[in-house]
Amino acid sequence: MARLHHTYAIMRNLLLLLSSILILSGLVLLGMGVWIMYGAATFVQVMGSFSVHLVTLSYICVGVGGVLALLGIVGYLGAKKENRCLILLYFSVVTTLFIAELMGTITVLFYKDLVEFTIREASKKTLMTAYIGPASTDPISSAWNSVMIKNKCCGFDNSTEDFKNSVFSTNTGLLYPKACCVNMKDPICDGLTIEEGLLHKASCLSKLVTVIKDQSVIIGSTAAVICIMELVSMIVSVVLFVRLGNDYY
């Protein structure tokens, strides 16, 4: 069945391997997009209007991940069946994706500080202007309550200082919400009393940054692997395409 010999047979097997890795990488990226949409819903909500950009990012991850998985299947079938049309299609799409991803990476690196600053300011703004309290059921208040309770943190930068002149403090006259307390059922957790051990010491900023960085490492590592796989795949697929067009070798 196989028409390739020696070195080219090895390259055919290499393309099979690369395509398989590309399928797995695409599935990981797709999973990350789903995580941003659902698993990280509370973190997305606390960023207020900026959350629309993260939702867009999640759709991009899902879309690109799905395309990569399908592309990996095309490359695998092309190498397995030694089909020049499938290999040419694989090479063309991989090349287009590689260029797009390279430009996207450069853009992200160039605007990295601006993005981090925007996320920080957007999150702080929602805490000051949209957070109403632990009993509120609106999306932003619920998200902030969930973040503070699950991550054992209080406020954004400096615990109770973050609530000064906020909508929450103005409406209730309190210094902090119950979500800031280590034990929310403690009688002295009244929103006014401040004493050692009553409130969570950590600010939610560090928690948010940790979660974002952890997921960024996964996304960045996956993207790096994908780019390497795509570059090698481009070289291997074009060589196989040319060799499969020769009747004698």
Short mmCIF file of N, CA and C in Angstrom, two decimals, residues 32 207-219:
data_model
loop_
_atom_site.label_atom_id
_atom_site.label_comp_id
_atom_site.label_asym_id
_atom_site.label_seq_id
_atom_site.Cartn_x
_atom_site.Cartn_y
_atom_site.Cartn_z
N MET A 32 -10.18 24.63 27.14
CA MET A 32 -9.89 25.89 27.81
C MET A 32 -10.98 26.92 27.51
N LYS A 207 -5.62 36.62 44.22
CA LYS A 207 -6.30 35.38 43.85
C LYS A 207 -6.67 35.39 42.37
N LEU A 208 -7.19 36.52 41.91
CA LEU A 208 -7.56 36.64 40.50
C LEU A 208 -6.34 36.50 39.60
N VAL A 209 -5.25 37.15 39.99
CA VAL A 209 -4.02 37.10 39.19
C VAL A 209 -3.48 35.67 39.14
N THR A 210 -3.54 34.96 40.28
CA THR A 210 -3.05 33.58 40.35
C THR A 210 -3.83 32.68 39.40
N VAL A 211 -5.15 32.80 39.43
CA VAL A 211 -5.98 31.98 38.55
C VAL A 211 -5.69 32.29 37.09
N ILE A 212 -5.62 33.58 36.75
CA ILE A 212 -5.36 33.99 35.37
C ILE A 212 -3.99 33.51 34.91
N LYS A 213 -2.97 33.64 35.78
CA LYS A 213 -1.62 33.21 35.42
C LYS A 213 -1.55 31.71 35.22
N ASP A 214 -2.21 30.95 36.12
CA ASP A 214 -2.20 29.50 36.00
C ASP A 214 -2.79 29.05 34.67
N GLN A 215 -3.92 29.66 34.30
CA GLN A 215 -4.55 29.29 33.05
C GLN A 215 -3.76 29.83 31.86
N SER A 216 -3.09 30.97 32.04
CA SER A 216 -2.27 31.52 30.96
C SER A 216 -1.09 30.61 30.64
N VAL A 217 -0.53 29.98 31.68
CA VAL A 217 0.58 29.04 31.47
C VAL A 217 0.11 27.87 30.62
N ILE A 218 -1.09 27.36 30.92
CA ILE A 218 -1.63 26.24 30.16
C ILE A 218 -1.88 26.65 28.71
N ILE A 219 -2.54 27.81 28.56
CA ILE A 219 -2.84 28.30 27.21
C ILE A 219 -1.55 28.59 26.44
#
